[in-house]
Tab-separated table of C-alpha atoms in Angstrom:
chain	number	residue	atom	x	y	z
N	285	MET	CA	-14.869	43.350	17.032
N	286	ALA	CA	-17.934	42.136	14.561
N	287	SER	CA	-16.761	41.201	11.446
N	288	ASP	CA	-18.347	43.402	8.094
N	289	ALA	CA	-21.022	42.004	5.757
N	290	ARG	CA	-20.197	44.106	3.308
N	291	LEU	CA	-17.157	42.598	2.739
N	292	LYS	CA	-18.836	39.102	1.259
N	293	GLU	CA	-21.039	40.904	-1.496
N	294	ASP	CA	-18.357	40.059	-3.466
N	295	LEU	CA	-18.240	36.735	-2.435
N	296	PRO	CA	-20.758	35.757	-5.625
N	297	THR	CA	-17.876	36.995	-7.793
N	298	LEU	CA	-15.309	35.368	-6.503
N	299	THR	CA	-17.874	31.700	-6.983
N	300	ASP	CA	-18.480	32.274	-11.125
N	301	ARG	CA	-14.545	33.648	-10.860
N	302	ILE	CA	-13.975	29.374	-9.304
N	303	VAL	CA	-16.123	28.066	-11.282
N	304	SER	CA	-14.984	29.056	-14.973
N	305	THR	CA	-11.545	27.493	-14.023
N	306	TYR	CA	-13.711	24.117	-14.486
N	307	GLN	CA	-13.719	24.742	-18.387
N	308	LYS	CA	-10.859	25.602	-18.626
N	309	ILE	CA	-8.451	23.843	-16.389
N	310	GLY	CA	-10.769	20.535	-16.505
N	311	LYS	CA	-7.858	17.869	-15.437
N	312	ILE	CA	-8.702	18.592	-11.489
N	313	ASN	CA	-12.254	18.481	-11.783
N	314	HIS	CA	-15.018	15.284	-12.725
N	315	LEU	CA	-18.259	16.306	-13.349
N	316	GLY	CA	-21.169	14.543	-14.424
N	317	HIS	CA	-23.500	12.126	-13.680
N	318	CYS	CA	-21.001	8.844	-13.987
N	319	PRO	CA	-19.760	7.924	-10.688
N	320	LEU	CA	-16.243	7.269	-8.952
N	321	PRO	CA	-15.390	5.180	-6.623
N	322	ASN	CA	-16.333	6.765	-2.819
N	323	TYR	CA	-13.254	7.139	-1.000
N	324	ASP	CA	-15.081	6.382	2.148
N	325	VAL	CA	-17.462	3.326	1.329
N	326	VAL	CA	-13.853	1.943	-0.219
N	327	ILE	CA	-12.591	2.120	3.421
N	328	SER	CA	-15.259	1.026	4.875
N	329	ILE	CA	-14.029	-1.494	2.751
N	330	VAL	CA	-10.751	-2.474	4.343
N	331	GLU	CA	-12.583	-1.938	7.303
N	332	ASP	CA	-14.801	-4.622	7.079
N	333	LEU	CA	-12.603	-6.867	5.539
N	334	LYS	CA	-10.471	-7.037	8.472
N	335	GLU	CA	-13.338	-7.268	10.597
N	336	ILE	CA	-13.690	-11.016	9.180
N	337	ILE	CA	-9.613	-11.535	8.311
N	338	TYR	CA	-9.122	-10.493	12.509
N	339	PRO	CA	-12.035	-11.843	14.455
N	340	GLY	CA	-12.262	-10.601	17.535
N	341	TYR	CA	-9.579	-8.133	17.281
N	342	GLN	CA	-11.574	-4.972	15.734
N	343	ARG	CA	-15.020	-3.401	16.698
N	344	ARG	CA	-17.442	-6.602	17.716
N	345	GLU	CA	-16.388	-7.876	20.894
N	346	GLY	CA	-18.089	-11.395	22.793
N	347	LEU	CA	-17.635	-13.689	19.393
N	348	HIS	CA	-17.511	-17.119	19.567
N	349	MET	CA	-18.236	-20.274	17.131
N	350	GLY	CA	-21.774	-20.297	18.455
N	351	ASN	CA	-22.208	-16.793	16.708
N	352	ILE	CA	-19.325	-16.036	14.580
N	353	THR	CA	-21.387	-17.924	11.543
N	354	TYR	CA	-23.910	-14.691	11.551
N	355	HIS	CA	-21.106	-11.752	12.310
N	356	VAL	CA	-19.897	-12.885	8.893
N	357	GLY	CA	-22.389	-13.881	7.498
N	358	ASP	CA	-24.045	-10.256	8.186
N	359	ILE	CA	-20.677	-9.179	6.930
N	360	ILE	CA	-19.897	-11.151	3.812
N	361	ASP	CA	-23.519	-10.019	2.762
N	362	GLY	CA	-22.706	-5.749	3.228
N	363	LEU	CA	-19.075	-6.643	1.277
N	364	HIS	CA	-21.274	-8.166	-1.869
N	365	ASP	CA	-23.486	-5.076	-2.504
N	366	LYS	CA	-20.228	-2.711	-1.829
N	367	LEU	CA	-17.815	-4.467	-3.875
N	368	THR	CA	-20.054	-4.946	-6.458
N	369	THR	CA	-21.497	-0.982	-6.616
N	370	GLN	CA	-17.477	0.008	-6.443
N	371	ILE	CA	-15.499	-2.066	-8.092
N	372	ALA	CA	-18.738	-0.881	-11.237
N	373	ARG	CA	-17.865	2.507	-10.837
N	374	ALA	CA	-13.920	1.609	-10.809
N	375	LEU	CA	-14.629	0.043	-14.171
N	376	ARG	CA	-16.682	2.341	-15.397
N	377	HIS	CA	-13.834	5.274	-14.886
N	378	ASP	CA	-11.252	3.294	-16.027
N	379	GLU	CA	-13.321	2.912	-19.897
N	380	ARG	CA	-13.908	6.819	-19.535
N	381	VAL	CA	-10.316	7.580	-18.906
N	382	ASN	CA	-9.112	5.318	-21.770
N	383	GLY	CA	-11.295	6.647	-23.793
N	384	LYS	CA	-12.255	3.418	-24.717
N	385	GLN	CA	-16.958	4.535	-24.961
N	386	ASP	CA	-18.365	6.602	-22.668
N	387	PRO	CA	-19.982	4.614	-20.166
N	388	CYS	CA	-21.824	6.975	-18.757
N	389	ASN	CA	-24.096	7.562	-22.387
N	390	PRO	CA	-27.832	5.547	-20.711
N	391	MET	CA	-27.567	3.255	-23.919
N	392	GLU	CA	-24.297	2.256	-23.264
N	393	GLU	CA	-24.340	-1.975	-23.285
N	394	THR	CA	-21.904	-3.075	-21.167
N	395	ASP	CA	-23.298	-4.161	-17.605
N	396	PHE	CA	-20.457	-2.307	-15.381
N	397	GLU	CA	-22.812	-3.902	-12.353
N	398	ALA	CA	-23.030	-7.336	-13.753
N	399	LYS	CA	-19.030	-7.249	-14.151
N	400	GLY	CA	-18.260	-5.744	-10.245
N	401	GLN	CA	-20.399	-8.486	-9.233
N	402	ALA	CA	-18.292	-11.029	-10.935
N	403	MET	CA	-15.419	-9.308	-9.252
N	404	ALA	CA	-16.828	-9.188	-5.875
N	405	ILE	CA	-17.998	-12.958	-6.213
N	406	GLU	CA	-14.180	-13.735	-7.033
N	407	PHE	CA	-12.415	-12.208	-4.240
N	408	LEU	CA	-14.768	-12.564	-1.992
N	409	ASN	CA	-13.713	-16.271	-2.719
N	410	ARG	CA	-10.579	-15.571	-1.910
N	411	VAL	CA	-11.092	-14.395	1.326
N	412	PRO	CA	-10.172	-17.942	2.876
N	413	GLU	CA	-6.345	-17.608	1.729
N	414	LEU	CA	-6.204	-14.206	2.095
N	415	ARG	CA	-5.979	-15.073	5.998
N	416	GLU	CA	-3.515	-18.333	5.732
N	417	VAL	CA	-0.765	-15.691	3.735
N	418	LEU	CA	-1.522	-13.088	6.750
N	419	ALA	CA	-1.624	-16.226	9.587
N	420	THR	CA	2.336	-16.190	8.659
N	421	ASP	CA	2.632	-12.523	8.621
N	422	VAL	CA	1.747	-12.630	12.379
N	423	GLN	CA	3.944	-15.228	12.486
N	424	ALA	CA	6.691	-13.815	10.651
N	425	ALA	CA	6.829	-10.780	13.045
N	426	TYR	CA	6.527	-12.117	16.217
N	427	ASP	CA	9.693	-14.440	15.238
N	428	GLY	CA	11.662	-11.258	14.338
N	429	ASP	CA	10.403	-9.090	16.568
N	430	PRO	CA	12.523	-9.614	20.732
N	431	ALA	CA	10.254	-7.152	21.921
N	432	CYS	CA	7.408	-9.081	20.306
N	433	THR	CA	5.826	-11.000	23.703
N	434	ASN	CA	2.681	-12.112	21.541
N	435	LEU	CA	0.491	-12.263	18.469
N	436	ASP	CA	-1.993	-10.843	19.618
N	437	GLU	CA	0.108	-7.648	20.359
N	438	VAL	CA	1.351	-7.526	16.712
N	439	ILE	CA	-1.962	-6.998	15.032
N	440	PHE	CA	-2.730	-5.070	17.964
N	441	CYS	CA	-0.175	-3.089	17.583
N	442	TYR	CA	2.322	-3.350	14.224
N	443	PRO	CA	1.756	-0.675	11.647
N	444	GLY	CA	3.826	-2.677	9.463
N	445	LEU	CA	1.281	-5.742	9.751
N	446	GLU	CA	-1.839	-3.075	8.742
N	447	ALA	CA	-0.050	-2.177	6.284
N	448	ILE	CA	0.700	-5.425	4.357
N	449	THR	CA	-3.188	-6.600	5.866
N	450	VAL	CA	-4.657	-3.723	3.070
N	451	TYR	CA	-1.935	-4.803	0.695
N	452	ARG	CA	-2.269	-7.984	0.445
N	453	VAL	CA	-5.660	-7.070	0.802
N	454	ALA	CA	-5.717	-4.317	-2.446
N	455	ASN	CA	-3.099	-6.884	-4.356
N	456	THR	CA	-6.182	-9.843	-4.132
N	457	LEU	CA	-8.366	-6.582	-5.530
N	458	TYR	CA	-5.421	-5.876	-8.139
N	459	ARG	CA	-3.978	-9.378	-9.972
N	460	LEU	CA	-8.068	-9.453	-10.905
N	461	GLY	CA	-8.270	-6.506	-12.895
N	462	VAL	CA	-10.031	-4.217	-10.196
N	463	PRO	CA	-8.752	-0.706	-11.542
N	464	PHE	CA	-8.548	2.613	-8.699
N	465	ILE	CA	-9.413	0.969	-5.935
N	466	PRO	CA	-6.134	-0.988	-5.225
N	467	ARG	CA	-4.186	2.021	-4.941
N	468	MET	CA	-7.266	3.887	-2.992
N	469	MET	CA	-6.437	0.872	-0.501
N	470	THR	CA	-2.664	0.901	-0.464
N	471	GLU	CA	-2.334	5.275	0.282
N	472	TRP	CA	-5.234	5.342	2.843
N	473	ALA	CA	-2.970	3.113	5.101
N	474	HIS	CA	-0.082	4.761	3.778
N	475	LYS	CA	-1.583	7.135	5.089
N	476	GLN	CA	-2.250	5.844	8.453
N	477	THR	CA	1.100	4.354	8.628
N	478	GLY	CA	3.598	6.052	7.263
N	479	ILE	CA	4.167	2.876	4.758
N	480	ASP	CA	4.285	2.863	1.307
N	481	ILE	CA	3.116	-0.160	-1.148
N	482	HIS	CA	2.141	-0.257	-4.870
N	483	PRO	CA	-0.482	-2.880	-5.007
N	484	GLY	CA	0.689	-4.446	-7.822
N	485	ALA	CA	4.160	-5.625	-6.353
N	486	THR	CA	4.181	-9.619	-5.783
N	487	ILE	CA	5.506	-10.189	-2.340
N	488	GLY	CA	6.094	-13.609	-0.861
N	489	SER	CA	4.769	-15.066	3.060
N	490	TYR	CA	5.809	-14.521	6.490
N	491	PHE	CA	7.134	-11.071	5.128
N	492	PHE	CA	7.562	-8.652	8.218
N	493	ILE	CA	8.494	-4.715	8.114
N	494	ASP	CA	9.801	-3.698	11.891
N	495	HIS	CA	9.235	-0.379	13.365
N	496	GLY	CA	7.493	0.580	8.977
N	497	THR	CA	7.870	4.310	9.647
N	498	GLY	CA	9.188	5.393	5.604
N	499	VAL	CA	9.019	2.041	4.140
N	500	VAL	CA	8.649	2.534	-0.040
N	501	ILE	CA	8.332	-0.421	-1.893
N	502	GLY	CA	6.799	-0.365	-5.973
N	503	GLN	CA	4.760	-1.688	-8.021
N	504	THR	CA	7.099	-4.029	-9.934
N	505	CYS	CA	8.768	-5.251	-6.785
N	506	GLN	CA	9.024	-9.188	-6.182
N	507	ILE	CA	10.049	-9.986	-3.102
N	508	GLY	CA	10.139	-13.796	-1.622
N	509	ASP	CA	9.126	-15.877	1.595
N	510	HIS	CA	10.743	-14.484	4.688
N	511	VAL	CA	11.774	-11.433	3.809
N	512	LYS	CA	12.332	-8.621	6.217
N	513	LEU	CA	13.127	-4.926	6.188
N	514	TYR	CA	13.257	-2.542	8.488
N	515	GLN	CA	11.909	1.343	9.059
N	516	GLY	CA	13.462	3.636	5.587
N	517	VAL	CA	13.539	0.923	2.934
N	518	THR	CA	13.495	2.149	-0.370
N	519	LEU	CA	12.992	-0.772	-3.079
N	520	GLY	CA	12.657	1.997	-5.589
N	521	ALA	CA	13.392	2.321	-9.130
N	522	LEU	CA	16.456	3.827	-10.636
N	523	SER	CA	15.510	5.886	-13.535
N	524	PHE	CA	12.350	5.480	-15.795
N	525	ASP	CA	12.710	5.031	-20.126
N	526	THR	CA	11.112	7.335	-22.136
N	527	ASP	CA	9.724	7.343	-26.208
N	528	ASN	CA	10.989	9.547	-28.802
N	529	GLU	CA	8.657	11.663	-27.422
N	530	GLY	CA	9.916	11.986	-23.849
N	531	ASN	CA	7.158	10.609	-22.235
N	532	ILE	CA	7.434	7.798	-19.491
N	533	VAL	CA	7.331	4.563	-20.627
N	534	ARG	CA	4.763	2.313	-19.217
N	535	GLY	CA	4.254	-1.503	-18.005
N	536	MET	CA	8.101	-2.075	-17.833
N	537	LYS	CA	10.091	-3.543	-14.855
N	538	ARG	CA	11.249	-0.828	-12.578
N	539	HIS	CA	11.766	-3.084	-8.908
N	540	PRO	CA	14.249	-5.069	-7.399
N	541	THR	CA	13.699	-8.434	-6.927
N	542	ILE	CA	14.873	-9.522	-3.973
N	543	GLU	CA	14.840	-13.695	-3.006
N	544	ASP	CA	14.191	-15.910	-0.278
N	545	HIS	CA	15.711	-14.583	4.213
N	546	VAL	CA	16.599	-11.727	2.869
N	547	VAL	CA	16.833	-9.537	5.395
N	548	ILE	CA	17.533	-5.115	4.834
N	549	TYR	CA	18.289	-2.245	7.522
N	550	ALA	CA	16.993	0.521	8.204
N	551	ASN	CA	17.514	3.481	5.045
N	552	ALA	CA	19.297	1.032	2.191
N	553	THR	CA	17.411	1.705	-0.227
N	554	VAL	CA	17.638	-1.347	-3.974
N	555	LEU	CA	17.238	-0.062	-7.094
N	556	GLY	CA	16.590	-0.819	-10.700
N	557	GLY	CA	14.473	-3.891	-11.939
N	558	ARG	CA	17.620	-5.696	-13.267
N	559	THR	CA	18.741	-4.793	-9.035
N	560	THR	CA	18.646	-8.742	-7.604
N	561	VAL	CA	19.216	-9.656	-4.078
N	562	GLY	CA	20.544	-13.428	-4.194
N	563	ASN	CA	18.521	-15.236	-0.835
N	564	HIS	CA	20.094	-15.543	2.511
N	565	SER	CA	21.572	-11.977	2.177
N	566	VAL	CA	21.619	-8.854	4.306
N	567	ILE	CA	21.993	-5.246	3.023
N	568	GLY	CA	22.872	-3.252	5.922
N	569	SER	CA	22.175	0.410	7.272
N	570	SER	CA	21.808	3.038	4.335
N	571	VAL	CA	23.199	1.020	1.555
N	572	TRP	CA	22.947	2.244	-2.329
N	573	LEU	CA	22.712	-0.662	-4.145
N	574	THR	CA	22.327	-0.358	-7.634
N	575	ARG	CA	22.942	-3.992	-8.833
N	576	SER	CA	23.116	-7.627	-8.101
N	577	VAL	CA	24.122	-9.349	-5.339
N	578	ASP	CA	25.012	-12.943	-4.943
N	579	PRO	CA	22.727	-15.607	-2.396
N	580	ASN	CA	24.210	-15.081	1.013
N	581	THR	CA	26.064	-11.695	0.782
N	582	THR	CA	26.919	-9.681	3.172
N	583	VAL	CA	26.489	-5.750	1.951
N	584	LEU	CA	28.176	-3.389	3.906
N	585	LEU	CA	29.151	0.613	3.955
N	586	GLU	CA	32.574	1.303	4.992
N	587	LYS	CA	33.352	0.909	8.759
N	588	PRO	CA	32.460	5.121	9.733
N	589	ARG	CA	34.540	7.544	12.067
N	590	LEU	CA	32.987	9.282	14.813
N	591	ARG	CA	34.062	13.010	15.723
N	592	LEU	CA	33.633	13.652	19.749
N	593	ARG	CA	34.442	16.884	21.316
N	594	SER	CA	35.406	17.347	24.506
N	595	GLU	CA	36.148	20.413	26.521
N	596	ALA	CA	37.837	17.886	28.464
N	597	VAL	CA	40.527	15.864	26.583
N	598	GLY	CA	40.032	17.589	22.939
N	599	GLU	CA	38.536	15.847	19.592
N	600	ILE	CA	39.250	12.499	19.785
N	601	GLU	CA	38.164	10.224	16.354
N	602	GLU	CA	37.845	7.426	16.853
N	603	GLU	CA	36.449	3.774	14.915
N	604	VAL	CA	32.117	2.595	14.588
N	605	ASN	CA	32.031	-1.063	15.725
N	606	PHE	CA	28.991	-2.530	15.089
N	607	GLN	CA	27.581	-6.124	13.714
N	608	ILE	CA	25.004	-7.248	11.922
């Protein structure tokens, strides 16, 4: 049956109804001549950075010491331009939403492009250090997973490393004071990997997320060196303080501190800004922890019991024996 062209006659009226909501509900539209950071460009920046952090593993094959300088130099040149523009847009957006000034006014004196370029250069100067710490994360994944056969497998296959790589890029921008863009990056990684790391979290070297799906790491988390998390771990907030008007108080430490050489097993939940897991501790699967534990502590749930029902022998109940 062919479509009825007469039904399209109401579409202009529908269009007018939708457009009228742009004034009535202005919170969820961005109109005007003040462009936001471009999502696709921001993700292309991440992909370009992965190309120079892990050369030979990404888009370009046949790289060697004879051509690598040209290849990296070409990417760095493009990154400079893209970062400058996108950071300038983010800075301009930050000024607008915080009501500091009208950054879209052509007479505004602030040179957002110059500020964006300075931040872009400072960020690019930190790429060598980024590679150094990410090399420890790759090694931690290999050392911590007996199923892993080599470092190449980690770089090609492990979603934990993908999420950590994007986090470390985003965290560097975050520490430089770049607004908006770091969160765009880590939420893209969240969508790709199922691992949600806020760019404001502080994470030490040799960090490993095994399997990874469902891991959540909050903004004010502090994680030491040689920490290993399994799937489903939440390092979250216990509650939110509010002011006299009921608004959330921002800028407080809401998430836990995890010291060096800690292992947290699958589906464990550690909550609260005052909660510290001491070094060399182990948090068992499915533990719900809202208080600090001393170093060298193992925290486990009580032994669960299994109930089995069989037509041959009836119902059997037995303890589950497990070791960490």
